[in-house]
Amino acid sequence: MMEKLKLYIHQLFGAELTLAPFDGGGLPYLLQGSYDFQLATLNNLQFILMFDRGKTALTPASIAKHSELVAGYAKLPAVYTATSLISYNRGRLLKRHVPFIVPDRQLYLPFLHAAFTEISSAAPKEFSGLGNTAQLLILGQLNRKFPEPLSIAMAQEFSGYSRISVIRAFDELEFFHLAQRSGASRRLSFLPSGKKLWQNALPLLKNPCRRVVGLEKLPEALSPCVAGVNALARRTLLAESKRREYAVHASEFNRLGYIPVVPKRFAPILLQLWLYSPKLITSDGVDSFSLYLTLKDELDERIQIALDELMNAVLW
Protein backbone atom coordinates (compact mmCIF):
# COMPACT_ATOMS: atom_id res chain seq x y z
CA MET A 1 0.00 0.00 0.00
CA MET A 2 2.86 2.38 0.77
CA GLU A 3 4.20 2.26 -2.80
CA LYS A 4 0.70 2.81 -4.17
CA LEU A 5 0.32 5.79 -1.85
CA LYS A 6 3.66 7.28 -2.93
CA LEU A 7 2.69 6.97 -6.60
CA TYR A 8 -0.70 8.58 -5.93
CA ILE A 9 0.89 11.51 -4.10
CA HIS A 10 3.46 11.98 -6.86
CA GLN A 11 0.72 12.04 -9.51
CA LEU A 12 -1.21 14.70 -7.61
CA PHE A 13 1.57 16.92 -6.26
CA GLY A 14 4.51 16.17 -8.54
CA ALA A 15 6.63 15.66 -5.42
CA GLU A 16 8.11 12.69 -3.59
CA LEU A 17 6.52 11.45 -0.37
CA THR A 18 9.09 10.06 2.06
CA LEU A 19 8.10 7.76 4.91
CA ALA A 20 9.83 6.73 8.11
CA PRO A 21 8.53 4.57 10.99
CA PHE A 22 6.92 6.55 13.79
CA ASP A 23 6.97 5.26 17.36
CA GLY A 24 3.42 5.28 18.70
CA GLY A 25 4.36 3.44 21.88
CA GLY A 26 2.87 6.15 24.05
CA LEU A 27 -0.55 5.84 22.42
CA PRO A 28 -3.42 3.70 23.75
CA TYR A 29 -3.12 -0.01 22.91
CA LEU A 30 -6.30 0.15 20.82
CA LEU A 31 -4.65 2.62 18.44
CA GLN A 32 -1.38 0.68 18.34
CA GLY A 33 -3.31 -2.41 17.29
CA SER A 34 -5.50 -0.62 14.74
CA TYR A 35 -2.87 1.37 12.84
CA ASP A 36 0.63 1.34 11.44
CA PHE A 37 2.15 4.78 11.97
CA GLN A 38 4.52 6.47 9.55
CA LEU A 39 6.16 9.89 9.68
CA ALA A 40 5.51 11.42 6.25
CA THR A 41 7.36 14.32 4.64
CA LEU A 42 6.00 16.15 1.59
CA ASN A 43 7.42 19.43 0.32
CA ASN A 44 9.28 19.88 3.63
CA LEU A 45 6.05 19.52 5.63
CA GLN A 46 5.64 16.64 8.07
CA PHE A 47 2.54 14.76 9.19
CA ILE A 48 1.64 11.35 10.61
CA LEU A 49 0.02 8.70 8.42
CA MET A 50 -2.33 6.32 10.27
CA PHE A 51 -2.48 3.21 8.07
CA ASP A 52 -5.65 1.27 8.88
CA ARG A 53 -4.69 -2.38 9.46
CA GLY A 54 -8.26 -3.49 8.78
CA LYS A 55 -8.44 -5.56 11.97
CA THR A 56 -11.63 -3.90 13.21
CA ALA A 57 -14.42 -1.91 11.59
CA LEU A 58 -13.80 1.74 12.38
CA THR A 59 -16.57 4.33 12.26
CA PRO A 60 -15.91 7.90 11.07
CA ALA A 61 -16.54 9.08 14.63
CA SER A 62 -13.87 6.76 16.04
CA ILE A 63 -11.44 7.67 13.26
CA ALA A 64 -11.95 11.35 14.09
CA LYS A 65 -11.21 10.68 17.77
CA HIS A 66 -8.15 8.56 16.95
CA SER A 67 -6.83 11.24 14.59
CA GLU A 68 -7.20 13.86 17.31
CA LEU A 69 -5.33 11.68 19.82
CA VAL A 70 -2.47 10.94 17.41
CA ALA A 71 -2.15 14.61 16.39
CA GLY A 72 -1.99 15.64 20.04
CA TYR A 73 0.61 12.98 20.80
CA ALA A 74 2.83 13.71 17.79
CA LYS A 75 2.28 17.50 17.70
CA LEU A 76 1.75 17.07 13.95
CA PRO A 77 -1.31 16.68 11.70
CA ALA A 78 -2.58 13.08 11.63
CA VAL A 79 -3.95 11.60 8.40
CA TYR A 80 -6.15 8.49 8.30
CA THR A 81 -5.07 6.23 5.40
CA ALA A 82 -6.92 3.19 4.04
CA THR A 83 -6.90 1.07 0.90
CA SER A 84 -10.65 1.56 0.52
CA LEU A 85 -13.46 3.47 2.17
CA ILE A 86 -17.05 3.74 0.99
CA SER A 87 -18.07 7.16 -0.29
CA TYR A 88 -20.62 7.63 2.51
CA ASN A 89 -17.93 7.31 5.19
CA ARG A 90 -15.56 9.53 3.23
CA GLY A 91 -18.29 12.14 3.23
CA ARG A 92 -18.69 11.80 6.99
CA LEU A 93 -14.94 12.29 7.48
CA LEU A 94 -15.12 15.43 5.35
CA LYS A 95 -17.97 16.76 7.47
CA ARG A 96 -15.81 16.23 10.55
CA HIS A 97 -12.82 17.85 8.78
CA VAL A 98 -10.67 14.76 9.38
CA PRO A 99 -7.64 14.56 7.03
CA PHE A 100 -7.58 11.30 5.09
CA ILE A 101 -6.16 9.57 2.02
CA VAL A 102 -7.68 6.72 0.04
CA PRO A 103 -5.17 6.19 -2.81
CA ASP A 104 -6.65 6.57 -6.31
CA ARG A 105 -9.99 7.60 -4.80
CA GLN A 106 -9.85 10.69 -2.63
CA LEU A 107 -7.51 12.89 -0.61
CA TYR A 108 -8.30 15.60 1.93
CA LEU A 109 -5.37 17.43 3.55
CA PRO A 110 -6.66 20.80 4.83
CA PHE A 111 -3.31 21.68 6.43
CA LEU A 112 -1.81 21.56 2.91
CA HIS A 113 -4.83 23.36 1.40
CA ALA A 114 -5.39 20.34 -0.84
CA ALA A 115 -8.36 18.19 -1.73
CA PHE A 116 -8.78 15.80 -4.64
CA THR A 117 -11.66 13.56 -5.52
CA GLU A 118 -12.21 10.97 -8.22
CA ILE A 119 -14.46 11.91 -11.14
CA SER A 120 -15.60 8.60 -12.68
CA SER A 121 -12.52 7.11 -14.36
CA ALA A 122 -11.01 10.44 -15.35
CA ALA A 123 -8.34 12.40 -13.52
CA PRO A 124 -9.31 13.62 -10.03
CA LYS A 125 -10.87 17.03 -9.64
CA GLU A 126 -8.56 19.40 -7.82
CA PHE A 127 -9.39 22.11 -5.31
CA SER A 128 -6.41 24.12 -4.16
CA GLY A 129 -7.97 25.14 -0.89
CA LEU A 130 -10.66 27.75 -1.31
CA GLY A 131 -10.56 30.24 -4.16
CA ASN A 132 -10.79 33.98 -3.60
CA THR A 133 -14.54 34.04 -4.28
CA ALA A 134 -15.31 31.24 -1.81
CA GLN A 135 -13.17 32.89 0.87
CA LEU A 136 -14.90 36.22 0.31
CA LEU A 137 -18.33 34.58 0.66
CA ILE A 138 -17.28 33.01 3.98
CA LEU A 139 -16.08 36.39 5.24
CA GLY A 140 -19.32 37.95 4.03
CA GLN A 141 -21.34 35.41 6.01
CA LEU A 142 -19.23 35.92 9.14
CA ASN A 143 -19.77 39.68 8.84
CA ARG A 144 -23.52 39.27 8.10
CA LYS A 145 -23.31 41.00 4.72
CA PHE A 146 -26.13 39.07 3.03
CA PRO A 147 -29.18 36.96 3.90
CA GLU A 148 -29.38 33.21 3.42
CA PRO A 149 -30.02 31.11 1.44
CA LEU A 150 -27.70 32.87 -0.98
CA SER A 151 -28.48 32.99 -4.70
CA ILE A 152 -25.85 33.22 -7.43
CA ALA A 153 -27.06 36.71 -8.31
CA MET A 154 -26.80 37.87 -4.68
CA ALA A 155 -23.29 36.42 -4.43
CA GLN A 156 -22.30 38.20 -7.64
CA GLU A 157 -23.66 41.50 -6.37
CA PHE A 158 -21.78 41.18 -3.09
CA SER A 159 -18.45 39.93 -4.44
CA GLY A 160 -18.26 41.53 -7.87
CA TYR A 161 -17.10 38.22 -9.33
CA SER A 162 -18.50 36.56 -12.46
CA ARG A 163 -21.27 33.96 -12.48
CA ILE A 164 -18.76 31.22 -13.35
CA SER A 165 -16.53 32.21 -10.42
CA VAL A 166 -19.49 32.18 -8.03
CA ILE A 167 -20.66 28.74 -9.22
CA ARG A 168 -17.15 27.38 -8.68
CA ALA A 169 -17.10 28.96 -5.22
CA PHE A 170 -20.41 27.24 -4.40
CA ASP A 171 -18.87 23.93 -5.57
CA GLU A 172 -15.82 24.45 -3.34
CA LEU A 173 -17.90 25.35 -0.29
CA GLU A 174 -20.06 22.25 -0.77
CA PHE A 175 -17.05 20.00 -1.34
CA PHE A 176 -15.49 21.06 1.96
CA HIS A 177 -18.87 20.72 3.71
CA LEU A 178 -18.92 24.37 4.68
CA ALA A 179 -22.23 24.98 2.87
CA GLN A 180 -24.88 23.19 0.85
CA ARG A 181 -27.27 23.99 -1.98
CA SER A 182 -30.93 23.06 -1.81
CA GLY A 183 -34.18 23.42 -3.70
CA ALA A 184 -34.80 24.05 -7.37
CA SER A 185 -33.11 27.45 -7.14
CA ARG A 186 -29.90 25.81 -5.82
CA ARG A 187 -29.40 28.57 -3.28
CA LEU A 188 -26.55 28.20 -0.82
CA SER A 189 -26.79 27.94 2.95
CA PHE A 190 -23.74 27.72 5.19
CA LEU A 191 -23.88 24.52 7.23
CA PRO A 192 -22.28 25.77 10.41
CA SER A 193 -22.43 29.48 10.98
CA GLY A 194 -20.66 31.98 13.17
CA LYS A 195 -17.84 30.65 15.32
CA LYS A 196 -18.15 27.04 14.10
CA LEU A 197 -17.92 28.13 10.46
CA TRP A 198 -14.81 30.18 11.27
CA GLN A 199 -13.15 27.25 13.05
CA ASN A 200 -13.96 24.80 10.25
CA ALA A 201 -12.91 27.12 7.45
CA LEU A 202 -9.77 28.57 9.06
CA PRO A 203 -7.35 25.83 7.85
CA LEU A 204 -8.49 26.57 4.28
CA LEU A 205 -8.40 30.37 4.44
CA LYS A 206 -5.39 32.29 3.18
CA ASN A 207 -3.80 35.62 3.94
CA PRO A 208 -5.60 38.14 1.68
CA CYS A 209 -2.43 40.24 1.41
CA ARG A 210 -0.58 39.42 -1.83
CA ARG A 211 2.38 41.68 -1.12
CA VAL A 212 3.42 44.79 0.80
CA VAL A 213 5.06 47.88 -0.70
CA GLY A 214 6.88 50.66 1.12
CA LEU A 215 5.86 54.26 0.40
CA GLU A 216 7.00 57.73 1.41
CA LYS A 217 3.42 58.99 1.19
CA LEU A 218 0.00 57.71 0.16
CA PRO A 219 -1.10 58.55 -3.40
CA GLU A 220 -4.05 60.95 -3.27
CA ALA A 221 -6.07 58.73 -5.61
CA LEU A 222 -6.07 55.87 -3.11
CA SER A 223 -8.69 55.40 -0.42
CA PRO A 224 -7.18 52.67 1.77
CA CYS A 225 -8.23 51.09 5.06
CA VAL A 226 -6.06 51.12 8.17
CA ALA A 227 -4.51 47.65 8.43
CA GLY A 228 -1.82 45.62 10.15
CA VAL A 229 -0.62 46.28 13.69
CA ASN A 230 -2.27 49.69 13.92
CA ALA A 231 -5.68 48.27 12.98
CA LEU A 232 -5.18 45.60 15.64
CA ALA A 233 -4.07 48.21 18.19
CA ARG A 234 -7.27 50.22 17.67
CA ARG A 235 -9.35 47.22 18.77
CA THR A 236 -7.14 45.80 21.52
CA LEU A 237 -4.68 46.87 24.21
CA LEU A 238 -1.74 46.54 21.81
CA ALA A 239 0.33 49.71 21.41
CA GLU A 240 0.21 51.38 18.00
CA SER A 241 3.22 51.32 15.71
CA LYS A 242 4.83 54.59 14.64
CA ARG A 243 4.79 53.31 11.08
CA ARG A 244 1.42 53.57 9.36
CA GLU A 245 0.00 50.57 7.51
CA TYR A 246 -2.93 50.43 5.10
CA ALA A 247 -4.68 47.97 2.79
CA VAL A 248 -6.22 48.29 -0.68
CA HIS A 249 -7.27 45.95 -3.45
CA ALA A 250 -4.18 45.20 -5.55
CA SER A 251 -5.97 46.26 -8.74
CA GLU A 252 -6.71 49.70 -7.24
CA PHE A 253 -3.00 50.28 -6.70
CA ASN A 254 -1.98 48.83 -10.07
CA ARG A 255 -4.35 51.18 -11.93
CA LEU A 256 -2.30 54.14 -10.72
CA GLY A 257 0.59 53.22 -12.99
CA TYR A 258 4.10 54.05 -11.81
CA ILE A 259 4.31 54.82 -8.09
CA PRO A 260 7.78 55.21 -6.52
CA VAL A 261 8.36 52.72 -3.73
CA VAL A 262 11.04 52.55 -1.05
CA PRO A 263 12.57 49.60 0.83
CA LYS A 264 10.02 48.39 3.36
CA ARG A 265 12.42 48.48 6.31
CA PHE A 266 12.91 52.25 5.82
CA ALA A 267 9.40 53.17 4.65
CA PRO A 268 7.21 55.37 6.88
CA ILE A 269 4.14 53.81 5.23
CA LEU A 270 3.43 50.17 4.38
CA LEU A 271 0.69 49.42 1.87
CA GLN A 272 -0.81 45.93 1.75
CA LEU A 273 -2.10 44.87 -1.67
CA TRP A 274 -5.04 42.52 -1.19
CA LEU A 275 -6.70 39.83 -3.28
CA TYR A 276 -10.04 41.56 -2.71
CA SER A 277 -11.12 45.00 -1.61
CA PRO A 278 -11.30 45.26 2.19
CA LYS A 279 -14.16 47.71 1.70
CA LEU A 280 -16.37 44.94 0.30
CA ILE A 281 -16.78 43.74 3.87
CA THR A 282 -16.50 46.88 6.00
CA SER A 283 -16.31 50.53 5.02
CA ASP A 284 -14.54 51.80 8.13
CA GLY A 285 -11.49 49.52 8.27
CA VAL A 286 -10.30 45.97 7.81
CA ASP A 287 -12.76 43.42 9.20
CA SER A 288 -11.61 41.40 12.21
CA PHE A 289 -11.43 38.06 10.38
CA SER A 290 -9.32 39.37 7.48
CA LEU A 291 -7.13 41.23 9.98
CA TYR A 292 -6.57 37.97 11.84
CA LEU A 293 -5.58 36.21 8.61
CA THR A 294 -2.96 38.87 7.82
CA LEU A 295 -1.32 38.64 11.25
CA LYS A 296 -1.84 35.06 12.47
CA ASP A 297 1.65 33.93 11.41
CA GLU A 298 3.46 36.77 13.19
CA LEU A 299 5.92 35.49 15.79
CA ASP A 300 5.63 38.50 18.12
CA GLU A 301 3.93 37.24 21.29
CA ARG A 302 2.29 40.63 21.87
CA ILE A 303 0.56 40.39 18.50
CA GLN A 304 -0.63 36.84 19.23
CA ILE A 305 -2.08 37.94 22.58
CA ALA A 306 -3.83 40.86 20.86
CA LEU A 307 -5.23 38.52 18.18
CA ASP A 308 -6.74 36.35 20.91
CA GLU A 309 -8.26 39.48 22.43
CA LEU A 310 -9.59 40.49 19.01
CA MET A 311 -11.32 37.17 18.38
CA ASN A 312 -12.69 36.95 21.92
CA ALA A 313 -14.44 40.26 21.30
CA VAL A 314 -16.29 38.99 18.20
CA LEU A 315 -20.06 38.88 18.72
CA TRP A 316 -20.85 35.53 17.16
Coordinates of C-alpha atoms in Angstrom, one line a residue:
M1 CA 0.0 0.0 0.0
M2 CA 2.9 2.4 0.8
E3 CA 4.2 2.3 -2.8
K4 CA 0.7 2.8 -4.2
L5 CA 0.3 5.8 -1.9
K6 CA 3.7 7.3 -2.9
L7 CA 2.7 7.0 -6.6
Y8 CA -0.7 8.6 -5.9
I9 CA 0.9 11.5 -4.1
H10 CA 3.5 12.0 -6.9
Q11 CA 0.7 12.0 -9.5
L12 CA -1.2 14.7 -7.6
F13 CA 1.6 16.9 -6.3
G14 CA 4.5 16.2 -8.5
A15 CA 6.6 15.7 -5.4
E16 CA 8.1 12.7 -3.6
L17 CA 6.5 11.4 -0.4
T18 CA 9.1 10.1 2.1
L19 CA 8.1 7.8 4.9
A20 CA 9.8 6.7 8.1
P21 CA 8.5 4.6 11.0
F22 CA 6.9 6.5 13.8
D23 CA 7.0 5.3 17.4
G24 CA 3.4 5.3 18.7
G25 CA 4.4 3.4 21.9
G26 CA 2.9 6.1 24.1
L27 CA -0.6 5.8 22.4
P28 CA -3.4 3.7 23.8
Y29 CA -3.1 0.0 22.9
L30 CA -6.3 0.1 20.8
L31 CA -4.7 2.6 18.4
Q32 CA -1.4 0.7 18.3
G33 CA -3.3 -2.4 17.3
S34 CA -5.5 -0.6 14.7
Y35 CA -2.9 1.4 12.8
D36 CA 0.6 1.3 11.4
F37 CA 2.1 4.8 12.0
Q38 CA 4.5 6.5 9.5
L39 CA 6.2 9.9 9.7
A40 CA 5.5 11.4 6.3
T41 CA 7.4 14.3 4.6
L42 CA 6.0 16.1 1.6
N43 CA 7.4 19.4 0.3
N44 CA 9.3 19.9 3.6
L45 CA 6.1 19.5 5.6
Q46 CA 5.6 16.6 8.1
F47 CA 2.5 14.8 9.2
I48 CA 1.6 11.3 10.6
L49 CA 0.0 8.7 8.4
M50 CA -2.3 6.3 10.3
F51 CA -2.5 3.2 8.1
D52 CA -5.7 1.3 8.9
R53 CA -4.7 -2.4 9.5
G54 CA -8.3 -3.5 8.8
K55 CA -8.4 -5.6 12.0
T56 CA -11.6 -3.9 13.2
A57 CA -14.4 -1.9 11.6
L58 CA -13.8 1.7 12.4
T59 CA -16.6 4.3 12.3
P60 CA -15.9 7.9 11.1
A61 CA -16.5 9.1 14.6
S62 CA -13.9 6.8 16.0
I63 CA -11.4 7.7 13.3
A64 CA -11.9 11.3 14.1
K65 CA -11.2 10.7 17.8
H66 CA -8.2 8.6 17.0
S67 CA -6.8 11.2 14.6
E68 CA -7.2 13.9 17.3
L69 CA -5.3 11.7 19.8
V70 CA -2.5 10.9 17.4
A71 CA -2.2 14.6 16.4
G72 CA -2.0 15.6 20.0
Y73 CA 0.6 13.0 20.8
A74 CA 2.8 13.7 17.8
K75 CA 2.3 17.5 17.7
L76 CA 1.8 17.1 14.0
P77 CA -1.3 16.7 11.7
A78 CA -2.6 13.1 11.6
V79 CA -4.0 11.6 8.4
Y80 CA -6.1 8.5 8.3
T81 CA -5.1 6.2 5.4
A82 CA -6.9 3.2 4.0
T83 CA -6.9 1.1 0.9
S84 CA -10.6 1.6 0.5
L85 CA -13.5 3.5 2.2
I86 CA -17.1 3.7 1.0
S87 CA -18.1 7.2 -0.3
Y88 CA -20.6 7.6 2.5
N89 CA -17.9 7.3 5.2
R90 CA -15.6 9.5 3.2
G91 CA -18.3 12.1 3.2
R92 CA -18.7 11.8 7.0
L93 CA -14.9 12.3 7.5
L94 CA -15.1 15.4 5.3
K95 CA -18.0 16.8 7.5
R96 CA -15.8 16.2 10.6
H97 CA -12.8 17.9 8.8
V98 CA -10.7 14.8 9.4
P99 CA -7.6 14.6 7.0
F100 CA -7.6 11.3 5.1
I101 CA -6.2 9.6 2.0
V102 CA -7.7 6.7 0.0
P103 CA -5.2 6.2 -2.8
D104 CA -6.6 6.6 -6.3
R105 CA -10.0 7.6 -4.8
Q106 CA -9.9 10.7 -2.6
L107 CA -7.5 12.9 -0.6
Y108 CA -8.3 15.6 1.9
L109 CA -5.4 17.4 3.5
P110 CA -6.7 20.8 4.8
F111 CA -3.3 21.7 6.4
L112 CA -1.8 21.6 2.9
H113 CA -4.8 23.4 1.4
A114 CA -5.4 20.3 -0.8
A115 CA -8.4 18.2 -1.7
F116 CA -8.8 15.8 -4.6
T117 CA -11.7 13.6 -5.5
E118 CA -12.2 11.0 -8.2
I119 CA -14.5 11.9 -11.1
S120 CA -15.6 8.6 -12.7
S121 CA -12.5 7.1 -14.4
A122 CA -11.0 10.4 -15.3
A123 CA -8.3 12.4 -13.5
P124 CA -9.3 13.6 -10.0
K125 CA -10.9 17.0 -9.6
E126 CA -8.6 19.4 -7.8
F127 CA -9.4 22.1 -5.3
S128 CA -6.4 24.1 -4.2
G129 CA -8.0 25.1 -0.9
L130 CA -10.7 27.7 -1.3
G131 CA -10.6 30.2 -4.2
N132 CA -10.8 34.0 -3.6
T133 CA -14.5 34.0 -4.3
A134 CA -15.3 31.2 -1.8
Q135 CA -13.2 32.9 0.9
L136 CA -14.9 36.2 0.3
L137 CA -18.3 34.6 0.7
I138 CA -17.3 33.0 4.0
L139 CA -16.1 36.4 5.2
G140 CA -19.3 37.9 4.0
Q141 CA -21.3 35.4 6.0
L142 CA -19.2 35.9 9.1
N143 CA -19.8 39.7 8.8
R144 CA -23.5 39.3 8.1
K145 CA -23.3 41.0 4.7
F146 CA -26.1 39.1 3.0
P147 CA -29.2 37.0 3.9
E148 CA -29.4 33.2 3.4
P149 CA -30.0 31.1 1.4
L150 CA -27.7 32.9 -1.0
S151 CA -28.5 33.0 -4.7
I152 CA -25.9 33.2 -7.4
A153 CA -27.1 36.7 -8.3
M154 CA -26.8 37.9 -4.7
A155 CA -23.3 36.4 -4.4
Q156 CA -22.3 38.2 -7.6
E157 CA -23.7 41.5 -6.4
F158 CA -21.8 41.2 -3.1
S159 CA -18.4 39.9 -4.4
G160 CA -18.3 41.5 -7.9
Y161 CA -17.1 38.2 -9.3
S162 CA -18.5 36.6 -12.5
R163 CA -21.3 34.0 -12.5
I164 CA -18.8 31.2 -13.4
S165 CA -16.5 32.2 -10.4
V166 CA -19.5 32.2 -8.0
I167 CA -20.7 28.7 -9.2
R168 CA -17.2 27.4 -8.7
A169 CA -17.1 29.0 -5.2
F170 CA -20.4 27.2 -4.4
D171 CA -18.9 23.9 -5.6
E172 CA -15.8 24.4 -3.3
L173 CA -17.9 25.4 -0.3
E174 CA -20.1 22.3 -0.8
F175 CA -17.1 20.0 -1.3
F176 CA -15.5 21.1 2.0
H177 CA -18.9 20.7 3.7
L178 CA -18.9 24.4 4.7
A179 CA -22.2 25.0 2.9
Q180 CA -24.9 23.2 0.9
R181 CA -27.3 24.0 -2.0
S182 CA -30.9 23.1 -1.8
G183 CA -34.2 23.4 -3.7
A184 CA -34.8 24.0 -7.4
S185 CA -33.1 27.4 -7.1
R186 CA -29.9 25.8 -5.8
R187 CA -29.4 28.6 -3.3
L188 CA -26.5 28.2 -0.8
S189 CA -26.8 27.9 3.0
F190 CA -23.7 27.7 5.2
L191 CA -23.9 24.5 7.2
P192 CA -22.3 25.8 10.4
S193 CA -22.4 29.5 11.0
G194 CA -20.7 32.0 13.2
K195 CA -17.8 30.6 15.3
K196 CA -18.1 27.0 14.1
L197 CA -17.9 28.1 10.5
W198 CA -14.8 30.2 11.3
Q199 CA -13.2 27.3 13.0
N200 CA -14.0 24.8 10.3
A201 CA -12.9 27.1 7.4
L202 CA -9.8 28.6 9.1
P203 CA -7.4 25.8 7.9
L204 CA -8.5 26.6 4.3
L205 CA -8.4 30.4 4.4
K206 CA -5.4 32.3 3.2
N207 CA -3.8 35.6 3.9
P208 CA -5.6 38.1 1.7
C209 CA -2.4 40.2 1.4
R210 CA -0.6 39.4 -1.8
R211 CA 2.4 41.7 -1.1
V212 CA 3.4 44.8 0.8
V213 CA 5.1 47.9 -0.7
G214 CA 6.9 50.7 1.1
L215 CA 5.9 54.3 0.4
E216 CA 7.0 57.7 1.4
K217 CA 3.4 59.0 1.2
L218 CA 0.0 57.7 0.2
P219 CA -1.1 58.6 -3.4
E220 CA -4.0 60.9 -3.3
A221 CA -6.1 58.7 -5.6
L222 CA -6.1 55.9 -3.1
S223 CA -8.7 55.4 -0.4
P224 CA -7.2 52.7 1.8
C225 CA -8.2 51.1 5.1
V226 CA -6.1 51.1 8.2
A227 CA -4.5 47.7 8.4
G228 CA -1.8 45.6 10.2
V229 CA -0.6 46.3 13.7
N230 CA -2.3 49.7 13.9
A231 CA -5.7 48.3 13.0
L232 CA -5.2 45.6 15.6
A233 CA -4.1 48.2 18.2
R234 CA -7.3 50.2 17.7
R235 CA -9.4 47.2 18.8
T236 CA -7.1 45.8 21.5
L237 CA -4.7 46.9 24.2
L238 CA -1.7 46.5 21.8
A239 CA 0.3 49.7 21.4
E240 CA 0.2 51.4 18.0
S241 CA 3.2 51.3 15.7
K242 CA 4.8 54.6 14.6
R243 CA 4.8 53.3 11.1
R244 CA 1.4 53.6 9.4
E245 CA 0.0 50.6 7.5
Y246 CA -2.9 50.4 5.1
A247 CA -4.7 48.0 2.8
V248 CA -6.2 48.3 -0.7
H249 CA -7.3 45.9 -3.5
A250 CA -4.2 45.2 -5.6
S251 CA -6.0 46.3 -8.7
E252 CA -6.7 49.7 -7.2
F253 CA -3.0 50.3 -6.7
N254 CA -2.0 48.8 -10.1
R255 CA -4.4 51.2 -11.9
L256 CA -2.3 54.1 -10.7
G257 CA 0.6 53.2 -13.0
Y258 CA 4.1 54.1 -11.8
I259 CA 4.3 54.8 -8.1
P260 CA 7.8 55.2 -6.5
V261 CA 8.4 52.7 -3.7
V262 CA 11.0 52.5 -1.1
P263 CA 12.6 49.6 0.8
K264 CA 10.0 48.4 3.4
R265 CA 12.4 48.5 6.3
F266 CA 12.9 52.3 5.8
A267 CA 9.4 53.2 4.6
P268 CA 7.2 55.4 6.9
I269 CA 4.1 53.8 5.2
L270 CA 3.4 50.2 4.4
L271 CA 0.7 49.4 1.9
Q272 CA -0.8 45.9 1.8
L273 CA -2.1 44.9 -1.7
W274 CA -5.0 42.5 -1.2
L275 CA -6.7 39.8 -3.3
Y276 CA -10.0 41.6 -2.7
S277 CA -11.1 45.0 -1.6
P278 CA -11.3 45.3 2.2
K279 CA -14.2 47.7 1.7
L280 CA -16.4 44.9 0.3
I281 CA -16.8 43.7 3.9
T282 CA -16.5 46.9 6.0
S283 CA -16.3 50.5 5.0
D284 CA -14.5 51.8 8.1
G285 CA -11.5 49.5 8.3
V286 CA -10.3 46.0 7.8
D287 CA -12.8 43.4 9.2
S288 CA -11.6 41.4 12.2
F289 CA -11.4 38.1 10.4
S290 CA -9.3 39.4 7.5
L291 CA -7.1 41.2 10.0
Y292 CA -6.6 38.0 11.8
L293 CA -5.6 36.2 8.6
T294 CA -3.0 38.9 7.8
L295 CA -1.3 38.6 11.2
K296 CA -1.8 35.1 12.5
D297 CA 1.7 33.9 11.4
E298 CA 3.5 36.8 13.2
L299 CA 5.9 35.5 15.8
D300 CA 5.6 38.5 18.1
E301 CA 3.9 37.2 21.3
R302 CA 2.3 40.6 21.9
I303 CA 0.6 40.4 18.5
Q304 CA -0.6 36.8 19.2
I305 CA -2.1 37.9 22.6
A306 CA -3.8 40.9 20.9
L307 CA -5.2 38.5 18.2
D308 CA -6.7 36.3 20.9
E309 CA -8.3 39.5 22.4
L310 CA -9.6 40.5 19.0
M311 CA -11.3 37.2 18.4
N312 CA -12.7 36.9 21.9
A313 CA -14.4 40.3 21.3
V314 CA -16.3 39.0 18.2
L315 CA -20.1 38.9 18.7
W316 CA -20.9 35.5 17.2

